[in-house]
Amino acid sequence: MFARVAQEDFSQQALYDELCAHDQRSRAGAIVTFTGRVRDYNHAGAIDGIELEYYPGMTEQALAQLIDKAVKRFSLTNAGIVHRVGRLANHEQIVWVGTCAAHRQDAFLAASFLMDMLKQSVPIWKKEWVGEQAHWVAAKGSDDDAAMRWLTEDKDS
Amino acid sequence: MFARVAQEDFSQQALYDELCAHDQRSRAGAIVTFTGRVRDYNHAGAIDGIELEYYPGMTEQALAQLIDKAVKRFSLTNAGIVHRVGRLANHEQIVWVGTCAAHRQDAFLAASFLMDMLKQSVPIWKKEWVGEQAHWVAAKGSDDDAAMRWLTEDKDS
Amino acid sequence: MKVKFFAQIRELTGCDAMELAVPDNATVDGVREQLMQQGEVWREALSANVLSARNQTLCNGSTAVCEDDEIAFFPPVTGG
Amino acid sequence: MKVKFFAQIRELTGCDAMELAVPDNATVDGVREQLMQQGEVWREALSANVLSARNQTLCNGSTAVCEDDEIAFFPPVTGG
């Protein structure tokens, strides 16, 4: 399992290899990866990249706890997450999530879960640049709803 | 978009790069990949690899149609699929699916859809080897159920 | 017409493809019935849960076929 | 105690961290109230939808705090 905050870009192949090399039983039948990239627009028009602020110490810890939770909840054989911070240009990679499981449904659900919960519980804040101006992005209700889906299931069980 | 049948192994990085290079608008915010590998066991115990038979011509066509359907249904900016055939050892890569979309939910749903439908509608047949003996794998009811989820939604809409 | 067989059906019958003459107004089920006349092993191979394709597209038993078609019979698929 | 601020709150107040003396039996809401006394800009920054963490774990307003704690205030998160 790994959970990292990084300034520098990451390699798809290196992360995939790291995920599979530490797969608990080397027998995962299913591997899902999610990659988030900077979109070149927002609801109002074109943007010129973003900037991500984080809380050193707490952010790493929150990512690690999230991975731990996903591994237990979905019986994963491994999982990893890397989130970049700092200034990122349009189309750059922001976040990578990888999950290994015996069966595909668990791997898909766990990767969705990680992204939904990340967007609600990990201390990272996004600014969007337009020319020389930067504006903080407001939290989205749809992200709360996505996370609520998992939290509600928790209560039911 | 790409849909291929291959004897040889595939590279995660090469397929990811191919997917993103041909991304319609180069602006996909979300990329999901699924990789299926040979498990070293089945319900009865250990196995020694698998063998995949296909229908040259029809298999490629079925994969291409599936990709086309997923792109339309989930507003993808690109998608690809590669399925290996022939004899594969335990832990080898079998299948790769990749989806690009503006938003993560579409990318996740489309990748799930592709795998569920592939397991129901693409002419590929699997044998499992145990020592010198090989047995054809029976189609799973759970795979039918997974595909039915999408087909039922089709009818509703 | 060309008829192809895959997986268990190919193995049981020992045949991966054959040329078959079919009557006018034949259907996929008619072709299947005709093949099953060829012997016990054919009956066994084609009486189970069998899918069919006409010209490389999935079809059902009532689909009409003609001399130029490529028809295939195979078990439920198990890829992925 | 150490208090940290992030994102909009950090920018509005021009402060990323400070040392603060708090009374016995203080809570996170008490700390926030105390900070808001520092002026209009503090009131504005901390009266909106603000999350808090005690020793790098999310907490709510009624959480008790002590001198050795690290408390943080920040807006709803927007990573991913």
CSV table of C-alpha atoms in Angstrom, one decimal:
chain,number,residue,atom,x,y,z
A,1,MET,CA,0.0,0.0,0.0
A,2,PHE,CA,1.2,3.5,-0.7
A,3,ALA,CA,-0.1,7.0,-0.2
A,4,ARG,CA,2.0,10.0,-1.3
A,5,VAL,CA,1.9,13.7,-1.9
A,6,ALA,CA,4.2,14.8,-4.7
A,7,GLN,CA,5.3,18.0,-6.4
A,8,GLU,CA,6.8,16.2,-9.4
A,9,ASP,CA,4.9,14.3,-12.1
A,10,PHE,CA,4.4,10.6,-11.9
A,11,SER,CA,4.8,7.7,-14.4
A,12,GLN,CA,1.9,5.4,-15.1
A,13,GLN,CA,4.1,2.4,-15.7
A,14,ALA,CA,6.1,3.0,-12.5
A,15,LEU,CA,3.0,3.3,-10.3
A,16,TYR,CA,1.4,0.3,-12.0
A,17,ASP,CA,4.5,-1.8,-11.4
A,18,GLU,CA,4.8,-0.7,-7.8
A,19,LEU,CA,1.1,-1.6,-7.2
A,20,CYS,CA,1.5,-5.1,-8.6
A,21,ALA,CA,4.9,-5.8,-7.1
A,22,HIS,CA,3.5,-5.4,-3.6
A,23,ASP,CA,0.2,-7.1,-4.3
A,24,GLN,CA,-0.2,-9.3,-1.2
A,25,ARG,CA,-0.8,-12.5,-2.9
A,26,SER,CA,0.5,-11.7,-6.4
A,27,ARG,CA,-2.7,-13.1,-7.6
A,28,ALA,CA,-5.0,-10.2,-8.2
A,29,GLY,CA,-7.2,-11.0,-11.2
A,30,ALA,CA,-8.3,-7.4,-11.5
A,31,ILE,CA,-6.4,-4.1,-11.5
A,32,VAL,CA,-8.1,-0.7,-11.9
A,33,THR,CA,-6.4,2.6,-12.2
A,34,PHE,CA,-7.9,6.1,-12.2
A,35,THR,CA,-5.9,9.2,-13.4
A,36,GLY,CA,-7.2,12.7,-12.9
A,37,ARG,CA,-5.8,15.5,-15.2
A,38,VAL,CA,-6.2,19.2,-15.2
A,39,ARG,CA,-9.1,20.2,-17.4
A,40,ASP,CA,-8.5,23.3,-19.6
A,41,TYR,CA,-11.9,24.8,-18.7
A,42,ASN,CA,-14.3,25.3,-15.9
A,43,HIS,CA,-18.0,26.3,-15.8
A,44,ALA,CA,-17.2,29.8,-16.8
A,45,GLY,CA,-14.7,29.2,-19.7
A,46,ALA,CA,-11.0,28.5,-20.3
A,47,ILE,CA,-8.5,28.4,-17.5
A,48,ASP,CA,-4.7,28.5,-17.4
A,49,GLY,CA,-3.9,25.7,-15.0
A,50,ILE,CA,-4.5,25.2,-11.3
A,51,GLU,CA,-2.6,25.4,-8.0
A,52,LEU,CA,-3.0,22.9,-5.2
A,53,GLU,CA,-2.4,23.7,-1.5
A,54,TYR,CA,-2.2,21.0,1.2
A,55,TYR,CA,-1.6,20.4,4.9
A,56,PRO,CA,1.8,18.8,5.2
A,57,GLY,CA,1.5,15.9,7.7
A,58,MET,CA,-2.3,15.7,7.8
A,59,THR,CA,-2.7,15.2,4.0
A,60,GLU,CA,-0.4,12.2,3.9
A,61,GLN,CA,-2.1,10.8,6.9
A,62,ALA,CA,-5.6,11.2,5.5
A,63,LEU,CA,-4.5,9.6,2.2
A,64,ALA,CA,-3.0,6.6,4.1
A,65,GLN,CA,-6.1,6.2,6.2
A,66,LEU,CA,-8.3,6.3,3.1
A,67,ILE,CA,-6.2,3.6,1.4
A,68,ASP,CA,-6.4,1.5,4.5
A,69,LYS,CA,-10.2,1.8,4.7
A,70,ALA,CA,-10.6,0.9,1.0
A,71,VAL,CA,-8.4,-2.2,1.4
A,72,LYS,CA,-10.5,-3.5,4.3
A,73,ARG,CA,-13.9,-2.6,2.8
A,74,PHE,CA,-13.3,-4.1,-0.6
A,75,SER,CA,-11.0,-7.0,0.3
A,76,LEU,CA,-8.2,-5.5,-1.9
A,77,THR,CA,-4.9,-7.3,-2.3
A,78,ASN,CA,-3.2,-3.8,-2.7
A,79,ALA,CA,-4.0,-0.2,-3.3
A,80,GLY,CA,-2.1,3.1,-3.8
A,81,ILE,CA,-2.7,6.8,-4.3
A,82,VAL,CA,-0.5,9.7,-5.4
A,83,HIS,CA,-1.7,13.3,-5.3
A,84,ARG,CA,0.3,16.2,-6.7
A,85,VAL,CA,0.4,19.6,-5.2
A,86,GLY,CA,1.7,23.0,-6.3
A,87,ARG,CA,1.2,24.7,-9.6
A,88,LEU,CA,0.0,22.5,-12.5
A,89,ALA,CA,-0.6,23.4,-16.1
A,90,ASN,CA,-3.6,22.4,-18.2
A,91,HIS,CA,-3.7,18.6,-19.0
A,92,GLU,CA,-1.1,17.7,-16.4
A,93,GLN,CA,-1.7,14.7,-14.2
A,94,ILE,CA,-3.1,15.5,-10.7
A,95,VAL,CA,-4.0,12.3,-9.0
A,96,TRP,CA,-3.5,8.6,-9.5
A,97,VAL,CA,-5.4,5.8,-7.7
A,98,GLY,CA,-4.8,2.0,-8.2
A,99,THR,CA,-6.6,-1.0,-6.8
A,100,CYS,CA,-5.9,-4.7,-7.0
A,101,ALA,CA,-8.5,-7.4,-6.2
A,102,ALA,CA,-9.4,-10.9,-6.9
A,103,HIS,CA,-12.6,-9.8,-8.7
A,104,ARG,CA,-13.3,-6.8,-11.0
A,105,GLN,CA,-16.3,-5.4,-9.1
A,106,ASP,CA,-14.2,-4.9,-5.9
A,107,ALA,CA,-11.4,-3.2,-7.9
A,108,PHE,CA,-13.9,-0.9,-9.6
A,109,LEU,CA,-15.9,0.0,-6.5
A,110,ALA,CA,-12.7,0.6,-4.4
A,111,ALA,CA,-11.2,3.0,-7.0
A,112,SER,CA,-14.6,4.9,-7.2
A,113,PHE,CA,-14.7,5.0,-3.4
A,114,LEU,CA,-11.2,6.3,-3.1
A,115,MET,CA,-11.9,9.2,-5.5
A,116,ASP,CA,-15.3,10.1,-3.9
A,117,MET,CA,-13.9,10.1,-0.4
A,118,LEU,CA,-10.7,11.9,-1.4
A,119,LYS,CA,-12.8,14.7,-2.7
A,120,GLN,CA,-14.6,15.0,0.6
A,121,SER,CA,-12.1,14.2,3.3
A,122,VAL,CA,-8.5,14.9,2.3
A,123,PRO,CA,-7.2,18.4,3.0
A,124,ILE,CA,-6.2,19.7,-0.5
A,125,TRP,CA,-7.5,22.9,-1.9
A,126,LYS,CA,-7.6,24.0,-5.5
A,127,LYS,CA,-7.2,27.4,-7.2
A,128,GLU,CA,-7.9,27.9,-10.8
A,129,TRP,CA,-5.8,30.4,-12.8
A,130,VAL,CA,-7.2,32.6,-15.5
A,131,GLY,CA,-4.4,34.9,-16.9
A,132,GLU,CA,-2.9,36.6,-13.8
A,133,GLN,CA,-5.9,35.9,-11.6
A,134,ALA,CA,-6.5,32.9,-9.4
A,135,HIS,CA,-9.7,31.9,-7.7
A,136,TRP,CA,-10.3,29.2,-5.1
A,137,VAL,CA,-12.6,26.5,-6.3
A,138,ALA,CA,-15.8,26.1,-4.3
A,139,ALA,CA,-16.6,22.6,-3.0
A,140,LYS,CA,-19.2,20.9,-5.1
A,141,GLY,CA,-22.4,19.5,-3.8
A,142,SER,CA,-22.2,16.6,-6.3
A,143,ASP,CA,-18.9,15.6,-4.6
A,144,ASP,CA,-20.6,15.5,-1.2
A,145,ASP,CA,-23.4,13.4,-2.7
A,146,ALA,CA,-20.9,10.9,-4.1
A,147,ALA,CA,-19.2,10.5,-0.8
A,148,MET,CA,-22.6,10.3,1.0
A,149,ARG,CA,-23.4,7.2,-1.0
A,150,TRP,CA,-20.6,5.4,0.8
A,151,LEU,CA,-21.2,6.9,4.2
A,152,THR,CA,-24.9,6.0,4.1
A,153,GLU,CA,-24.0,2.4,3.3
A,154,ASP,CA,-21.7,2.4,6.3
A,155,LYS,CA,-24.6,3.4,8.6
A,156,ASP,CA,-26.9,0.7,7.1
A,157,SER,CA,-24.4,-2.1,7.7
B,1,MET,CA,-10.7,4.3,-30.4
B,2,PHE,CA,-9.0,0.9,-30.7
B,3,ALA,CA,-10.1,-2.7,-30.3
B,4,ARG,CA,-7.6,-5.4,-30.8
B,5,VAL,CA,-7.0,-9.1,-30.4
B,6,ALA,CA,-3.4,-10.0,-29.7
B,7,GLN,CA,-1.3,-13.1,-29.1
B,8,GLU,CA,1.6,-11.1,-27.6
B,9,ASP,CA,1.7,-9.3,-24.2
B,10,PHE,CA,0.8,-5.6,-24.0
B,11,SER,CA,2.5,-2.6,-22.3
B,12,GLN,CA,0.5,-0.6,-19.8
B,13,GLN,CA,2.4,2.6,-20.7
B,14,ALA,CA,2.0,2.1,-24.4
B,15,LEU,CA,-1.7,1.5,-24.2
B,16,TYR,CA,-2.2,4.4,-21.8
B,17,ASP,CA,-0.3,6.7,-24.1
B,18,GLU,CA,-2.2,5.5,-27.2
B,19,LEU,CA,-5.5,6.2,-25.4
B,20,CYS,CA,-4.5,9.7,-24.4
B,21,ALA,CA,-2.8,10.6,-27.7
B,22,HIS,CA,-6.1,10.0,-29.6
B,23,ASP,CA,-8.3,11.6,-27.0
B,24,GLN,CA,-10.8,13.6,-29.1
B,25,ARG,CA,-10.4,16.8,-27.4
B,26,SER,CA,-7.2,16.2,-25.4
B,27,ARG,CA,-9.1,17.4,-22.4
B,28,ALA,CA,-10.2,14.3,-20.6
B,29,GLY,CA,-10.2,15.0,-16.9
B,30,ALA,CA,-10.6,11.4,-16.1
B,31,ILE,CA,-8.9,8.2,-17.3
B,32,VAL,CA,-9.8,4.8,-16.0
B,33,THR,CA,-8.0,1.6,-17.0
B,34,PHE,CA,-8.9,-2.0,-16.1
B,35,THR,CA,-6.5,-4.9,-16.5
B,36,GLY,CA,-7.5,-8.5,-16.1
B,37,ARG,CA,-4.8,-11.1,-15.3
B,38,VAL,CA,-4.8,-14.9,-15.1
B,39,ARG,CA,-5.6,-16.0,-11.5
B,40,ASP,CA,-3.6,-19.0,-10.3
B,41,TYR,CA,-6.7,-20.8,-8.9
B,42,ASN,CA,-10.3,-21.5,-9.7
B,43,HIS,CA,-13.2,-22.7,-7.4
B,44,ALA,CA,-11.7,-26.2,-7.3
B,45,GLY,CA,-8.0,-25.3,-6.5
B,46,ALA,CA,-4.8,-24.4,-8.3
B,47,ILE,CA,-4.5,-24.1,-12.0
B,48,ASP,CA,-1.6,-23.9,-14.5
B,49,GLY,CA,-2.6,-21.2,-16.8
B,50,ILE,CA,-5.4,-20.8,-19.4
B,51,GLU,CA,-6.0,-20.9,-23.1
B,52,LEU,CA,-8.2,-18.6,-25.0
B,53,GLU,CA,-9.9,-19.4,-28.3
B,54,TYR,CA,-11.6,-16.7,-30.5
B,55,TYR,CA,-13.5,-16.3,-33.7
B,56,PRO,CA,-11.1,-14.4,-36.1
B,57,GLY,CA,-13.1,-11.6,-37.7
B,58,MET,CA,-16.1,-11.7,-35.5
B,59,THR,CA,-14.2,-11.1,-32.2
B,60,GLU,CA,-12.4,-8.0,-33.5
B,61,GLN,CA,-15.8,-6.7,-34.8
B,62,ALA,CA,-17.6,-7.4,-31.6
B,63,LEU,CA,-14.9,-5.6,-29.6
B,64,ALA,CA,-15.0,-2.6,-31.9
B,65,GLN,CA,-18.8,-2.4,-31.7
B,66,LEU,CA,-18.6,-2.6,-27.9
B,67,ILE,CA,-16.2,0.3,-27.8
B,68,ASP,CA,-18.4,2.3,-30.1
B,69,LYS,CA,-21.4,1.7,-27.9
B,70,ALA,CA,-19.5,2.7,-24.7
B,71,VAL,CA,-18.2,5.9,-26.3
B,72,LYS,CA,-21.8,7.0,-27.2
B,73,ARG,CA,-23.5,5.8,-24.1
B,74,PHE,CA,-21.0,7.5,-21.6
B,75,SER,CA,-19.9,10.5,-23.7
B,76,LEU,CA,-16.3,9.3,-23.7
B,77,THR,CA,-13.6,11.3,-25.5
B,78,ASN,CA,-11.8,8.0,-26.2
B,79,ALA,CA,-11.7,4.3,-25.3
B,80,GLY,CA,-9.7,1.2,-26.2
B,81,ILE,CA,-9.6,-2.5,-25.6
B,82,VAL,CA,-7.1,-5.2,-26.1
B,83,HIS,CA,-7.8,-8.9,-25.5
B,84,ARG,CA,-5.2,-11.6,-25.7
B,85,VAL,CA,-5.7,-15.1,-27.1
B,86,GLY,CA,-3.8,-18.3,-27.0
B,87,ARG,CA,-2.0,-20.0,-24.1
B,88,LEU,CA,-1.4,-17.7,-21.1
B,89,ALA,CA,0.5,-18.6,-17.9
B,90,ASN,CA,-0.7,-17.8,-14.4
B,91,HIS,CA,-0.5,-14.0,-13.6
B,92,GLU,CA,-0.2,-13.0,-17.3
B,93,GLN,CA,-2.2,-10.1,-18.6
B,94,ILE,CA,-5.4,-11.1,-20.4
B,95,VAL,CA,-7.3,-8.0,-21.1
B,96,TRP,CA,-7.0,-4.2,-20.9
B,97,VAL,CA,-9.7,-1.6,-21.1
B,98,GLY,CA,-9.2,2.2,-21.1
B,99,THR,CA,-11.7,5.0,-21.0
B,100,CYS,CA,-11.3,8.8,-21.2
B,101,ALA,CA,-14.1,11.2,-20.1
B,102,ALA,CA,-14.5,14.8,-18.9
B,103,HIS,CA,-15.8,13.4,-15.6
B,104,ARG,CA,-14.8,10.5,-13.5
B,105,GLN,CA,-18.2,8.8,-13.1
B,106,ASP,CA,-18.5,8.4,-16.9
B,107,ALA,CA,-15.0,6.9,-17.1
B,108,PHE,CA,-15.7,4.4,-14.3
B,109,LEU,CA,-19.1,3.4,-15.5
B,110,ALA,CA,-17.9,2.9,-19.1
B,111,ALA,CA,-15.0,0.7,-18.0
B,112,SER,CA,-17.3,-1.4,-15.9
B,113,PHE,CA,-19.8,-1.6,-18.8
B,114,LEU,CA,-17.1,-2.7,-21.3
B,115,MET,CA,-16.0,-5.5,-19.0
B,116,ASP,CA,-19.5,-6.7,-18.2
B,117,MET,CA,-20.6,-6.7,-21.8
B,118,LEU,CA,-17.4,-8.2,-23.0
B,119,LYS,CA,-18.0,-11.2,-20.8
B,120,GLN,CA,-21.4,-11.7,-22.3
B,121,SER,CA,-21.2,-10.8,-25.9
B,122,VAL,CA,-17.6,-11.1,-27.3
B,123,PRO,CA,-16.8,-14.5,-28.8
B,124,ILE,CA,-13.9,-15.7,-26.7
B,125,TRP,CA,-13.7,-19.0,-24.8
B,126,LYS,CA,-11.5,-19.9,-21.9
B,127,LYS,CA,-10.0,-23.3,-21.0
B,128,GLU,CA,-8.2,-23.8,-17.7
B,129,TRP,CA,-5.2,-26.1,-17.5
B,130,VAL,CA,-4.4,-28.3,-14.5
B,131,GLY,CA,-1.3,-30.3,-15.2
B,132,GLU,CA,-1.8,-32.0,-18.6
B,133,GLN,CA,-5.6,-31.6,-18.5
B,134,ALA,CA,-7.6,-28.7,-19.8
B,135,HIS,CA,-11.3,-28.0,-19.1
B,136,TRP,CA,-13.5,-25.4,-20.7
B,137,VAL,CA,-14.8,-22.8,-18.3
B,138,ALA,CA,-18.6,-22.6,-17.9
B,139,ALA,CA,-20.2,-19.2,-18.4
B,140,LYS,CA,-21.1,-17.7,-15.0
B,141,GLY,CA,-24.5,-16.6,-14.1
B,142,SER,CA,-23.0,-13.6,-12.2
B,143,ASP,CA,-21.6,-12.4,-15.5
B,144,ASP,CA,-25.0,-12.6,-17.1
B,145,ASP,CA,-26.4,-10.6,-14.2
B,146,ALA,CA,-23.7,-7.9,-14.5
B,147,ALA,CA,-24.5,-7.5,-18.2
B,148,MET,CA,-28.3,-7.6,-17.6
B,149,ARG,CA,-27.9,-4.5,-15.4
B,150,TRP,CA,-26.9,-2.5,-18.5
B,151,LEU,CA,-29.4,-4.1,-20.8
B,152,THR,CA,-32.3,-3.5,-18.4
B,153,GLU,CA,-31.3,0.2,-18.2
B,154,ASP,CA,-31.4,0.2,-22.0
B,155,LYS,CA,-35.0,-0.9,-22.0
B,156,ASP,CA,-36.0,1.6,-19.4
B,157,SER,CA,-34.7,4.5,-21.3
C,1,MET,CA,-22.7,-22.2,-46.9
C,2,LYS,CA,-19.8,-22.0,-44.6
C,3,VAL,CA,-20.4,-23.3,-41.1
C,4,LYS,CA,-17.9,-22.8,-38.2
C,5,PHE,CA,-17.6,-24.3,-34.8
C,6,PHE,CA,-15.8,-23.1,-31.7
C,7,ALA,CA,-14.6,-24.3,-28.3
C,8,GLN,CA,-16.4,-27.4,-26.9
C,9,ILE,CA,-18.5,-27.8,-30.0
C,10,ARG,CA,-15.4,-27.8,-32.2
C,11,GLU,CA,-13.6,-30.2,-29.9
C,12,LEU,CA,-16.6,-32.6,-29.5
C,13,THR,CA,-17.3,-32.8,-33.3
C,14,GLY,CA,-13.6,-32.7,-34.2
C,15,CYS,CA,-14.6,-30.1,-36.9
C,16,ASP,CA,-13.8,-26.4,-37.0
C,17,ALA,CA,-15.5,-25.5,-40.3
C,18,MET,CA,-17.4,-27.2,-43.1
C,19,GLU,CA,-19.3,-26.4,-46.3
C,20,LEU,CA,-23.0,-27.3,-46.1
C,21,ALA,CA,-25.7,-27.2,-48.8
C,22,VAL,CA,-29.0,-25.9,-47.3
C,23,PRO,CA,-32.5,-25.8,-48.7
C,24,ASP,CA,-34.2,-22.5,-49.7
C,25,ASN,CA,-35.9,-20.6,-46.9
C,26,ALA,CA,-33.6,-22.3,-44.3
C,27,THR,CA,-33.2,-20.8,-40.8
C,28,VAL,CA,-30.3,-21.1,-38.3
C,29,ASP,CA,-32.4,-23.7,-36.3
C,30,GLY,CA,-32.9,-25.6,-39.6
C,31,VAL,CA,-29.1,-25.7,-40.2
C,32,ARG,CA,-28.6,-26.8,-36.6
C,33,GLU,CA,-31.2,-29.6,-37.0
C,34,GLN,CA,-29.5,-30.7,-40.3
C,35,LEU,CA,-26.1,-30.9,-38.6
C,36,MET,CA,-27.5,-32.9,-35.7
C,37,GLN,CA,-28.6,-35.5,-38.1
C,38,GLN,CA,-25.0,-36.3,-38.8
C,39,GLY,CA,-24.7,-38.5,-35.7
C,40,GLU,CA,-24.8,-38.8,-31.9
C,41,VAL,CA,-21.8,-36.6,-31.3
C,42,TRP,CA,-23.3,-33.8,-33.3
C,43,ARG,CA,-26.6,-34.1,-31.5
C,44,GLU,CA,-24.8,-33.9,-28.2
C,45,ALA,CA,-22.6,-31.0,-29.2
C,46,LEU,CA,-25.4,-28.9,-30.6
C,47,SER,CA,-28.3,-29.7,-28.2
C,48,ALA,CA,-26.8,-27.9,-25.2
C,49,ASN,CA,-26.9,-24.1,-24.7
C,50,VAL,CA,-25.6,-23.0,-28.0
C,51,LEU,CA,-25.2,-19.5,-29.4
C,52,SER,CA,-25.2,-18.7,-33.1
C,53,ALA,CA,-23.9,-16.0,-35.4
C,54,ARG,CA,-24.8,-15.2,-39.0
C,55,ASN,CA,-22.0,-13.4,-40.9
C,56,GLN,CA,-20.2,-12.7,-37.6
C,57,THR,CA,-23.2,-11.1,-35.9
C,58,LEU,CA,-25.0,-12.8,-33.0
C,59,CYS,CA,-28.4,-14.1,-34.2
C,60,ASN,CA,-31.2,-16.3,-33.0
C,61,GLY,CA,-32.6,-19.6,-34.2
C,62,SER,CA,-35.3,-18.1,-36.4
C,63,THR,CA,-32.9,-16.0,-38.4
C,64,ALA,CA,-33.1,-16.7,-42.1
C,65,VAL,CA,-30.0,-17.9,-43.9
C,66,CYS,CA,-28.8,-18.2,-47.5
C,67,GLU,CA,-26.1,-20.0,-49.4
C,68,ASP,CA,-23.6,-17.1,-49.2
C,69,ASP,CA,-23.8,-16.8,-45.4
C,70,GLU,CA,-21.2,-17.8,-42.8
C,71,ILE,CA,-23.0,-19.4,-39.9
C,72,ALA,CA,-21.2,-20.2,-36.6
C,73,PHE,CA,-22.2,-22.2,-33.5
C,74,PHE,CA,-20.5,-21.8,-30.2
C,75,PRO,CA,-21.1,-22.1,-26.4
C,76,PRO,CA,-21.8,-19.0,-24.2
C,77,VAL,CA,-18.7,-16.8,-24.2
C,78,THR,CA,-16.2,-16.8,-21.3
C,79,GLY,CA,-13.6,-14.2,-22.2
C,80,GLY,CA,-12.4,-11.3,-20.0
D,1,MET,CA,-1.2,26.0,21.2
D,2,LYS,CA,-0.3,26.0,17.5
D,3,VAL,CA,-3.1,27.1,15.1
D,4,LYS,CA,-2.8,26.7,11.4
D,5,PHE,CA,-4.8,28.2,8.5
D,6,PHE,CA,-5.2,27.1,4.9
D,7,ALA,CA,-6.4,28.2,1.5
D,8,GLN,CA,-9.0,31.1,1.6
D,9,ILE,CA,-8.6,31.5,5.4
D,10,ARG,CA,-4.8,31.7,5.1
D,11,GLU,CA,-5.1,34.3,2.3
D,12,LEU,CA,-7.8,36.4,3.9
D,13,THR,CA,-6.1,36.6,7.3
D,14,GLY,CA,-2.6,36.8,5.8
D,15,CYS,CA,-1.6,34.2,8.5
D,16,ASP,CA,-0.6,30.6,7.9
D,17,ALA,CA,0.2,29.7,11.6
D,18,MET,CA,0.3,31.3,15.0
D,19,GLU,CA,0.8,30.5,18.7
D,20,LEU,CA,-2.3,31.0,20.8
D,21,ALA,CA,-2.8,30.8,24.5
D,22,VAL,CA,-6.1,29.3,25.4
D,23,PRO,CA,-8.0,28.9,28.7
D,24,ASP,CA,-8.5,25.6,30.4
D,25,ASN,CA,-11.5,23.5,29.1
D,26,ALA,CA,-11.4,25.2,25.8
D,27,THR,CA,-13.1,23.8,22.7
D,28,VAL,CA,-12.4,24.2,19.0
D,29,ASP,CA,-15.4,26.5,18.8
D,30,GLY,CA,-13.9,28.5,21.7
D,31,VAL,CA,-10.6,28.9,19.8
D,32,ARG,CA,-12.4,30.0,16.7
D,33,GLU,CA,-14.4,32.5,18.7
D,34,GLN,CA,-11.2,33.8,20.3
D,35,LEU,CA,-9.6,34.2,16.9
D,36,MET,CA,-12.6,36.1,15.5
D,37,GLN,CA,-12.2,38.7,18.2
D,38,GLN,CA,-9.0,39.7,16.4
D,39,GLY,CA,-10.8,41.8,13.9
D,40,GLU,CA,-13.2,42.1,11.0
D,41,VAL,CA,-11.1,40.1,8.6
D,42,TRP,CA,-10.8,37.2,11.1
D,43,ARG,CA,-14.5,37.3,11.7
D,44,GLU,CA,-15.1,37.1,7.9
D,45,ALA,CA,-12.6,34.4,7.3
D,46,LEU,CA,-13.8,32.1,10.1
D,47,SER,CA,-17.6,32.7,10.0
D,48,ALA,CA,-18.1,30.9,6.7
D,49,ASN,CA,-18.3,27.1,6.2
D,50,VAL,CA,-15.1,26.2,8.0
D,51,LEU,CA,-13.7,22.7,8.8
D,52,SER,CA,-11.4,22.1,11.7
D,53,ALA,CA,-8.7,19.5,12.6
D,54,ARG,CA,-7.2,18.7,16.0
D,55,ASN,CA,-3.7,17.1,15.7
D,56,GLN,CA,-4.3,16.5,12.0
D,57,THR,CA,-7.6,14.7,12.4
D,58,LEU,CA,-10.9,16.2,11.3
D,59,CYS,CA,-12.9,17.2,14.4
D,60,ASN,CA,-16.0,19.2,15.2
D,61,GLY,CA,-16.6,22.4,17.1
D,62,SER,CA,-17.3,20.8,20.5
D,63,THR,CA,-14.0,18.9,20.5
D,64,ALA,CA,-12.0,19.7,23.6
D,65,VAL,CA,-8.5,21.2,23.1
D,66,CYS,CA,-5.4,21.7,25.2
D,67,GLU,CA,-2.2,23.7,25.2
D,68,ASP,CA,-0.1,21.0,23.3
D,69,ASP,CA,-2.6,20.6,20.5
D,70,GLU,CA,-2.2,21.6,16.8
D,71,ILE,CA,-5.5,23.0,15.7
D,72,ALA,CA,-6.2,23.9,12.0
D,73,PHE,CA,-9.0,25.8,10.3
D,74,PHE,CA,-9.7,25.4,6.6
D,75,PRO,CA,-12.5,25.5,4.0
D,76,PRO,CA,-14.2,22.4,2.6
D,77,VAL,CA,-11.6,20.4,0.6
D,78,THR,CA,-11.5,20.5,-3.2
D,79,GLY,CA,-8.7,18.0,-4.2
D,80,GLY,CA,-8.8,15.2,-6.7
